[in-house]
Amino acid sequence: NAGVTQTPKFQVLKTGQSMTLQCAQDMNHEYMSWYRQDPGMGLRLIHYSVGAGITDQGEVPNGYNVSRSTTEDFPLRLLSAAPSQTSVYFCASRTSRGSTGELFFGEGSRLTVL
Amino acid sequence: SQKIEQNSEALNIQEGKTATLTCNYTNYSPAYLQWYRQDPGRGPVFLLLIRENEKEKRKERLKVTFDTTLKQSLFHITASQPADSATYLCALAGSSNTGKLIFGQGTTLQVKP
């Protein structure tokens, strides 16, 4: 049982480049989300999805796009990377939006933008 | 604005003592609160859930309290061990049922042998 899988684990980009962070879960979870973690700032919610075809913004959505075409996958796109997007990104899922259950996190993707 | 605050300074305690971590919030009415543990280079891992109508929850050496009047949760680890050294995060859910969890910045605990 893989849980939540994120790729890549590490990435270096130049300012202005685009890329997609991949997230897949095999638990049939309806709810998926992306957080970024910066020193002293904790985990901040970027975007989330309560089911296939439904996405919404979190606390810090600017500069990021998401889509949810399947239950399993929730990719995060950076259209034009900026140094301020240097961070560790975590994908997390849970059973459903109405659940009080735990969030299951991936191992993180460390992104550096030069 | 809504805010969640955890002690930003690391907490250093001696093995065997009780560690107490604090999570304060403002302008929230959370339906429940969760605590997570995060080890360096890893994703957070769920520890405990406490609902707004519960005062206290226990799991082995862990205890969580939730005071909606004070807008505060306390997280206790009794008989602490060096293996408990990690960063602990609290997370709040709003009552709007969107499923969103908003996290505090975390407190790093160091248990010395």
PDB file of C-alpha atoms in Angstrom:
ATOM      1  CA  ASN A   1       0.000   0.000   0.000  1.00  0.00           C
ATOM      2  CA  ALA A   2       1.866   3.078  -1.283  1.00  0.00           C
ATOM      3  CA  GLY A   3      -0.349   5.771   0.320  1.00  0.00           C
ATOM      4  CA  VAL A   4       0.473   9.245  -1.056  1.00  0.00           C
ATOM      5  CA  THR A   5       3.278   9.383  -3.606  1.00  0.00           C
ATOM      6  CA  GLN A   6       4.946  12.614  -4.661  1.00  0.00           C
ATOM      7  CA  THR A   7       7.395  13.137  -7.505  1.00  0.00           C
ATOM      8  CA  PRO A   8       9.971  14.504  -7.916  1.00  0.00           C
ATOM      9  CA  LYS A   9      11.584  14.550  -4.464  1.00  0.00           C
ATOM     10  CA  PHE A  10      14.010  17.291  -5.456  1.00  0.00           C
ATOM     11  CA  GLN A  11      13.925  19.872  -8.248  1.00  0.00           C
ATOM     12  CA  VAL A  12      15.945  22.949  -9.174  1.00  0.00           C
ATOM     13  CA  LEU A  13      14.367  25.482 -11.518  1.00  0.00           C
ATOM     14  CA  LYS A  14      15.405  28.772 -12.993  1.00  0.00           C
ATOM     15  CA  THR A  15      13.174  31.799 -12.596  1.00  0.00           C
ATOM     16  CA  GLY A  16      10.440  31.759 -15.221  1.00  0.00           C
ATOM     17  CA  GLN A  17      10.510  28.017 -15.870  1.00  0.00           C
ATOM     18  CA  SER A  18       7.403  25.931 -15.439  1.00  0.00           C
ATOM     19  CA  MET A  19       6.979  22.524 -13.899  1.00  0.00           C
ATOM     20  CA  THR A  20       4.446  20.143 -12.425  1.00  0.00           C
ATOM     21  CA  LEU A  21       4.672  18.424  -9.067  1.00  0.00           C
ATOM     22  CA  GLN A  22       2.906  15.094  -9.215  1.00  0.00           C
ATOM     23  CA  CYS A  23       0.781  13.606  -6.452  1.00  0.00           C
ATOM     24  CA  ALA A  24      -0.998  10.263  -6.508  1.00  0.00           C
ATOM     25  CA  GLN A  25      -2.872   8.373  -3.811  1.00  0.00           C
ATOM     26  CA  ASP A  26      -4.121   4.790  -3.873  1.00  0.00           C
ATOM     27  CA  MET A  27      -6.545   4.984  -0.928  1.00  0.00           C
ATOM     28  CA  ASN A  28      -9.594   6.123  -2.933  1.00  0.00           C
ATOM     29  CA  HIS A  29      -9.654   9.384  -0.992  1.00  0.00           C
ATOM     30  CA  GLU A  30     -12.028  12.092  -2.185  1.00  0.00           C
ATOM     31  CA  TYR A  31     -10.159  14.979  -0.571  1.00  0.00           C
ATOM     32  CA  MET A  32      -6.670  15.996  -1.685  1.00  0.00           C
ATOM     33  CA  SER A  33      -4.607  19.073  -0.930  1.00  0.00           C
ATOM     34  CA  TRP A  34      -1.279  20.790  -1.459  1.00  0.00           C
ATOM     35  CA  TYR A  35       0.695  22.595   1.243  1.00  0.00           C
ATOM     36  CA  ARG A  36       3.970  24.419   1.203  1.00  0.00           C
ATOM     37  CA  GLN A  37       6.254  24.484   4.230  1.00  0.00           C
ATOM     38  CA  ASP A  38       8.726  27.262   4.875  1.00  0.00           C
ATOM     39  CA  PRO A  39      10.899  27.821   7.968  1.00  0.00           C
ATOM     40  CA  GLY A  40       8.930  29.564  10.683  1.00  0.00           C
ATOM     41  CA  MET A  41       5.746  29.606   8.584  1.00  0.00           C
ATOM     42  CA  GLY A  42       4.451  26.113   9.122  1.00  0.00           C
ATOM     43  CA  LEU A  43       2.295  24.367   6.549  1.00  0.00           C
ATOM     44  CA  ARG A  44       0.252  26.714   4.367  1.00  0.00           C
ATOM     45  CA  LEU A  45      -2.582  25.442   2.216  1.00  0.00           C
ATOM     46  CA  ILE A  46      -2.194  26.209  -1.500  1.00  0.00           C
ATOM     47  CA  HIS A  47      -5.125  24.428  -3.193  1.00  0.00           C
ATOM     48  CA  TYR A  48      -7.443  21.617  -2.330  1.00  0.00           C
ATOM     49  CA  SER A  49      -9.980  19.350  -4.009  1.00  0.00           C
ATOM     50  CA  VAL A  50     -13.050  17.645  -2.550  1.00  0.00           C
ATOM     51  CA  GLY A  51     -13.461  15.306  -5.504  1.00  0.00           C
ATOM     52  CA  ALA A  52     -12.704  14.735  -9.166  1.00  0.00           C
ATOM     53  CA  GLY A  53     -13.430  17.868 -11.175  1.00  0.00           C
ATOM     54  CA  ILE A  54     -13.654  20.129  -8.099  1.00  0.00           C
ATOM     55  CA  THR A  55     -10.827  22.357  -6.880  1.00  0.00           C
ATOM     56  CA  ASP A  56     -10.629  25.418  -4.663  1.00  0.00           C
ATOM     57  CA  GLN A  57      -8.062  27.883  -3.369  1.00  0.00           C
ATOM     58  CA  GLY A  58      -6.367  27.734  -0.019  1.00  0.00           C
ATOM     59  CA  GLU A  59      -4.390  30.408   1.850  1.00  0.00           C
ATOM     60  CA  VAL A  60      -1.609  30.974  -0.710  1.00  0.00           C
ATOM     61  CA  PRO A  61      -2.864  30.045  -4.206  1.00  0.00           C
ATOM     62  CA  ASN A  62      -1.121  32.720  -6.300  1.00  0.00           C
ATOM     63  CA  GLY A  63       1.351  31.336  -8.822  1.00  0.00           C
ATOM     64  CA  TYR A  64      -0.039  27.797  -8.665  1.00  0.00           C
ATOM     65  CA  ASN A  65      -2.623  25.879 -10.683  1.00  0.00           C
ATOM     66  CA  VAL A  66      -4.239  22.553  -9.967  1.00  0.00           C
ATOM     67  CA  SER A  67      -6.640  20.161 -11.654  1.00  0.00           C
ATOM     68  CA  ARG A  68      -8.329  16.954 -10.537  1.00  0.00           C
ATOM     69  CA  SER A  69      -9.314  14.812 -13.498  1.00  0.00           C
ATOM     70  CA  THR A  70      -9.211  11.536 -11.550  1.00  0.00           C
ATOM     71  CA  THR A  71      -9.709  10.556  -7.914  1.00  0.00           C
ATOM     72  CA  GLU A  72      -6.126   9.345  -7.687  1.00  0.00           C
ATOM     73  CA  ASP A  73      -4.129  12.278  -9.068  1.00  0.00           C
ATOM     74  CA  PHE A  74      -3.778  15.910  -8.023  1.00  0.00           C
ATOM     75  CA  PRO A  75      -0.913  17.655  -9.839  1.00  0.00           C
ATOM     76  CA  LEU A  76       0.360  21.100  -8.825  1.00  0.00           C
ATOM     77  CA  ARG A  77       1.590  23.344 -11.640  1.00  0.00           C
ATOM     78  CA  LEU A  78       3.962  26.278 -11.358  1.00  0.00           C
ATOM     79  CA  LEU A  79       3.466  28.287 -14.540  1.00  0.00           C
ATOM     80  CA  SER A  80       6.377  30.720 -14.129  1.00  0.00           C
ATOM     81  CA  ALA A  81       8.569  29.876 -11.164  1.00  0.00           C
ATOM     82  CA  ALA A  82       9.801  32.628  -8.856  1.00  0.00           C
ATOM     83  CA  PRO A  83      12.439  32.483  -6.083  1.00  0.00           C
ATOM     84  CA  SER A  84       9.624  33.041  -3.554  1.00  0.00           C
ATOM     85  CA  GLN A  85       8.305  29.608  -4.510  1.00  0.00           C
ATOM     86  CA  THR A  86      11.425  27.925  -3.145  1.00  0.00           C
ATOM     87  CA  SER A  87       9.927  25.637  -0.520  1.00  0.00           C
ATOM     88  CA  VAL A  88       9.075  22.093   0.459  1.00  0.00           C
ATOM     89  CA  TYR A  89       5.737  21.006  -0.979  1.00  0.00           C
ATOM     90  CA  PHE A  90       3.512  18.381   0.594  1.00  0.00           C
ATOM     91  CA  CYS A  91       0.540  16.638  -0.913  1.00  0.00           C
ATOM     92  CA  ALA A  92      -2.020  15.226   1.519  1.00  0.00           C
ATOM     93  CA  SER A  93      -5.278  13.305   1.250  1.00  0.00           C
ATOM     94  CA  ARG A  94      -8.121  12.220   3.477  1.00  0.00           C
ATOM     95  CA  THR A  95     -11.277  10.172   3.063  1.00  0.00           C
ATOM     96  CA  SER A  96     -13.672  13.023   2.358  1.00  0.00           C
ATOM     97  CA  ARG A  97     -14.267  16.672   3.192  1.00  0.00           C
ATOM     98  CA  GLY A  98     -16.835  15.685   5.800  1.00  0.00           C
ATOM     99  CA  SER A  99     -14.422  13.346   7.507  1.00  0.00           C
ATOM    100  CA  THR A 100     -12.707  14.244  10.753  1.00  0.00           C
ATOM    101  CA  GLY A 101     -10.078  11.694   9.890  1.00  0.00           C
ATOM    102  CA  GLU A 102      -6.402  12.219   9.514  1.00  0.00           C
ATOM    103  CA  LEU A 103      -4.592  13.719   6.591  1.00  0.00           C
ATOM    104  CA  PHE A 104      -2.144  11.320   4.971  1.00  0.00           C
ATOM    105  CA  PHE A 105       0.940  13.147   3.732  1.00  0.00           C
ATOM    106  CA  GLY A 106       3.450  12.351   1.056  1.00  0.00           C
ATOM    107  CA  GLU A 107       7.162  12.586   1.742  1.00  0.00           C
ATOM    108  CA  GLY A 108       7.476  16.037   0.204  1.00  0.00           C
ATOM    109  CA  SER A 109       9.026  17.656  -2.867  1.00  0.00           C
ATOM    110  CA  ARG A 110      11.870  20.073  -2.254  1.00  0.00           C
ATOM    111  CA  LEU A 111      11.892  22.835  -4.877  1.00  0.00           C
ATOM    112  CA  THR A 112      14.614  25.437  -5.343  1.00  0.00           C
ATOM    113  CA  VAL A 113      14.075  28.334  -7.739  1.00  0.00           C
ATOM    114  CA  LEU A 114      17.236  30.210  -8.712  1.00  0.00           C
TER     115      LEU A 114
ATOM    116  CA  SER B   1      -7.697  37.713  10.858  1.00  0.00           C
ATOM    117  CA  GLN B   2      -7.566  34.023  11.712  1.00  0.00           C
ATOM    118  CA  LYS B   3      -4.414  32.932  13.438  1.00  0.00           C
ATOM    119  CA  ILE B   4      -2.935  29.768  14.927  1.00  0.00           C
ATOM    120  CA  GLU B   5       0.087  30.106  17.172  1.00  0.00           C
ATOM    121  CA  GLN B   6       2.437  27.512  18.542  1.00  0.00           C
ATOM    122  CA  ASN B   7       5.592  28.159  20.529  1.00  0.00           C
ATOM    123  CA  SER B   8       8.176  28.979  17.907  1.00  0.00           C
ATOM    124  CA  GLU B   9      11.061  28.346  20.264  1.00  0.00           C
ATOM    125  CA  ALA B  10      12.246  24.781  20.656  1.00  0.00           C
ATOM    126  CA  LEU B  11      11.278  22.992  23.839  1.00  0.00           C
ATOM    127  CA  ASN B  12      14.144  21.152  25.537  1.00  0.00           C
ATOM    128  CA  ILE B  13      13.360  18.704  28.317  1.00  0.00           C
ATOM    129  CA  GLN B  14      15.001  15.849  30.148  1.00  0.00           C
ATOM    130  CA  GLU B  15      14.089  12.254  29.442  1.00  0.00           C
ATOM    131  CA  GLY B  16      11.316  11.015  31.706  1.00  0.00           C
ATOM    132  CA  LYS B  17       9.721  14.432  32.176  1.00  0.00           C
ATOM    133  CA  THR B  18       6.377  15.558  30.761  1.00  0.00           C
ATOM    134  CA  ALA B  19       6.491  17.760  27.674  1.00  0.00           C
ATOM    135  CA  THR B  20       3.668  20.267  27.234  1.00  0.00           C
ATOM    136  CA  LEU B  21       3.117  22.009  23.909  1.00  0.00           C
ATOM    137  CA  THR B  22       0.638  24.814  23.346  1.00  0.00           C
ATOM    138  CA  CYS B  23      -1.595  25.689  20.408  1.00  0.00           C
ATOM    139  CA  ASN B  24      -3.523  28.966  20.589  1.00  0.00           C
ATOM    140  CA  TYR B  25      -5.944  30.257  17.996  1.00  0.00           C
ATOM    141  CA  THR B  26      -7.909  33.429  17.314  1.00  0.00           C
ATOM    142  CA  ASN B  27     -10.925  34.161  15.136  1.00  0.00           C
ATOM    143  CA  TYR B  28     -11.647  30.473  14.649  1.00  0.00           C
ATOM    144  CA  SER B  29     -14.456  28.249  15.792  1.00  0.00           C
ATOM    145  CA  PRO B  30     -12.921  24.886  14.968  1.00  0.00           C
ATOM    146  CA  ALA B  31     -15.142  21.840  14.866  1.00  0.00           C
ATOM    147  CA  TYR B  32     -12.127  19.775  15.841  1.00  0.00           C
ATOM    148  CA  LEU B  33      -8.385  19.949  16.237  1.00  0.00           C
ATOM    149  CA  GLN B  34      -5.660  17.497  15.307  1.00  0.00           C
ATOM    150  CA  TRP B  35      -2.043  17.029  16.313  1.00  0.00           C
ATOM    151  CA  TYR B  36       0.675  15.743  14.006  1.00  0.00           C
ATOM    152  CA  ARG B  37       4.297  14.740  14.398  1.00  0.00           C
ATOM    153  CA  GLN B  38       6.912  15.610  11.800  1.00  0.00           C
ATOM    154  CA  ASP B  39      10.426  14.202  11.657  1.00  0.00           C
ATOM    155  CA  PRO B  40      13.162  15.994   9.659  1.00  0.00           C
ATOM    156  CA  GLY B  41      12.814  15.418   5.926  1.00  0.00           C
ATOM    157  CA  ARG B  42       9.506  13.566   6.307  1.00  0.00           C
ATOM    158  CA  GLY B  43       5.830  14.364   5.939  1.00  0.00           C
ATOM    159  CA  PRO B  44       3.670  14.959   9.031  1.00  0.00           C
ATOM    160  CA  VAL B  45       2.042  11.946  10.658  1.00  0.00           C
ATOM    161  CA  PHE B  46      -1.292  12.092  12.480  1.00  0.00           C
ATOM    162  CA  LEU B  47      -1.326  11.542  16.241  1.00  0.00           C
ATOM    163  CA  LEU B  48      -4.628  12.582  17.825  1.00  0.00           C
ATOM    164  CA  LEU B  49      -7.991  14.176  17.119  1.00  0.00           C
ATOM    165  CA  ILE B  50     -10.116  16.087  19.631  1.00  0.00           C
ATOM    166  CA  ARG B  51     -13.578  17.479  18.878  1.00  0.00           C
ATOM    167  CA  GLU B  52     -15.003  20.786  20.101  1.00  0.00           C
ATOM    168  CA  ASN B  53     -17.301  19.065  22.589  1.00  0.00           C
ATOM    169  CA  GLU B  54     -14.444  17.025  24.118  1.00  0.00           C
ATOM    170  CA  LYS B  55     -12.261  18.345  26.906  1.00  0.00           C
ATOM    171  CA  GLU B  56      -9.538  15.714  26.839  1.00  0.00           C
ATOM    172  CA  LYS B  57      -8.267  12.781  24.776  1.00  0.00           C
ATOM    173  CA  ARG B  58      -5.600  10.219  25.598  1.00  0.00           C
ATOM    174  CA  LYS B  59      -3.576   7.748  23.601  1.00  0.00           C
ATOM    175  CA  GLU B  60      -0.845   5.822  25.388  1.00  0.00           C
ATOM    176  CA  ARG B  61       1.618   8.492  26.667  1.00  0.00           C
ATOM    177  CA  LEU B  62      -0.117  11.301  24.776  1.00  0.00           C
ATOM    178  CA  LYS B  63      -2.829  13.577  26.121  1.00  0.00           C
ATOM    179  CA  VAL B  64      -4.585  16.447  24.384  1.00  0.00           C
ATOM    180  CA  THR B  65      -6.886  19.028  25.947  1.00  0.00           C
ATOM    181  CA  PHE B  66      -9.150  21.459  24.126  1.00  0.00           C
ATOM    182  CA  ASP B  67     -10.510  24.609  25.787  1.00  0.00           C
ATOM    183  CA  THR B  68     -12.809  26.473  23.386  1.00  0.00           C
ATOM    184  CA  THR B  69     -13.254  29.301  25.907  1.00  0.00           C
ATOM    185  CA  LEU B  70      -9.526  29.960  26.141  1.00  0.00           C
ATOM    186  CA  LYS B  71      -9.144  29.042  22.444  1.00  0.00           C
ATOM    187  CA  GLN B  72      -6.290  26.750  23.324  1.00  0.00           C
ATOM    188  CA  SER B  73      -5.165  23.157  23.018  1.00  0.00           C
ATOM    189  CA  LEU B  74      -2.431  21.600  25.122  1.00  0.00           C
ATOM    190  CA  PHE B  75      -0.505  18.524  23.981  1.00  0.00           C
ATOM    191  CA  HIS B  76       1.257  16.479  26.648  1.00  0.00           C
ATOM    192  CA  ILE B  77       3.796  13.679  26.291  1.00  0.00           C
ATOM    193  CA  THR B  78       4.367  11.909  29.593  1.00  0.00           C
ATOM    194  CA  ALA B  79       7.530   9.949  30.430  1.00  0.00           C
ATOM    195  CA  SER B  80       9.203  11.511  27.411  1.00  0.00           C
ATOM    196  CA  GLN B  81      11.923   9.649  25.521  1.00  0.00           C
ATOM    197  CA  PRO B  82      14.652  10.814  23.118  1.00  0.00           C
ATOM    198  CA  ALA B  83      12.641   9.113  20.347  1.00  0.00           C
ATOM    199  CA  ASP B  84       9.879  11.688  20.983  1.00  0.00           C
ATOM    200  CA  SER B  85      12.180  14.422  19.635  1.00  0.00           C
ATOM    201  CA  ALA B  86      10.427  15.892  16.597  1.00  0.00           C
ATOM    202  CA  THR B  87       8.325  18.856  15.496  1.00  0.00           C
ATOM    203  CA  TYR B  88       4.693  18.781  16.593  1.00  0.00           C
ATOM    204  CA  LEU B  89       2.007  20.556  14.591  1.00  0.00           C
ATOM    205  CA  CYS B  90      -1.538  21.428  15.537  1.00  0.00           C
ATOM    206  CA  ALA B  91      -4.195  21.718  12.853  1.00  0.00           C
ATOM    207  CA  LEU B  92      -7.664  23.212  13.030  1.00  0.00           C
ATOM    208  CA  ALA B  93     -10.724  22.502  10.968  1.00  0.00           C
ATOM    209  CA  GLY B  94     -13.354  25.129  10.401  1.00  0.00           C
ATOM    210  CA  SER B  95     -17.035  24.394  10.834  1.00  0.00           C
ATOM    211  CA  SER B  96     -17.776  25.069   7.171  1.00  0.00           C
ATOM    212  CA  ASN B  97     -17.179  21.415   6.330  1.00  0.00           C
ATOM    213  CA  THR B  98     -14.855  22.100   3.419  1.00  0.00           C
ATOM    214  CA  GLY B  99     -12.410  19.569   4.796  1.00  0.00           C
ATOM    215  CA  LYS B 100      -9.617  22.140   4.975  1.00  0.00           C
ATOM    216  CA  LEU B 101      -7.097  21.835   7.783  1.00  0.00           C
ATOM    217  CA  ILE B 102      -5.089  24.910   8.741  1.00  0.00           C
ATOM    218  CA  PHE B 103      -1.803  24.276  10.521  1.00  0.00           C
ATOM    219  CA  GLY B 104       0.204  26.105  13.132  1.00  0.00           C
ATOM    220  CA  GLN B 105       3.907  26.621  12.548  1.00  0.00           C
ATOM    221  CA  GLY B 106       4.904  23.774  14.822  1.00  0.00           C
ATOM    222  CA  THR B 107       7.006  23.411  17.959  1.00  0.00           C
ATOM    223  CA  THR B 108      10.246  21.445  17.954  1.00  0.00           C
ATOM    224  CA  LEU B 109      10.716  19.182  20.956  1.00  0.00           C
ATOM    225  CA  GLN B 110      14.147  17.930  21.984  1.00  0.00           C
ATOM    226  CA  VAL B 111      14.279  15.253  24.672  1.00  0.00           C
ATOM    227  CA  LYS B 112      17.719  14.826  26.182  1.00  0.00           C
ATOM    228  CA  PRO B 113      18.844  11.519  27.679  1.00  0.00           C
TER     229      PRO B 113
END
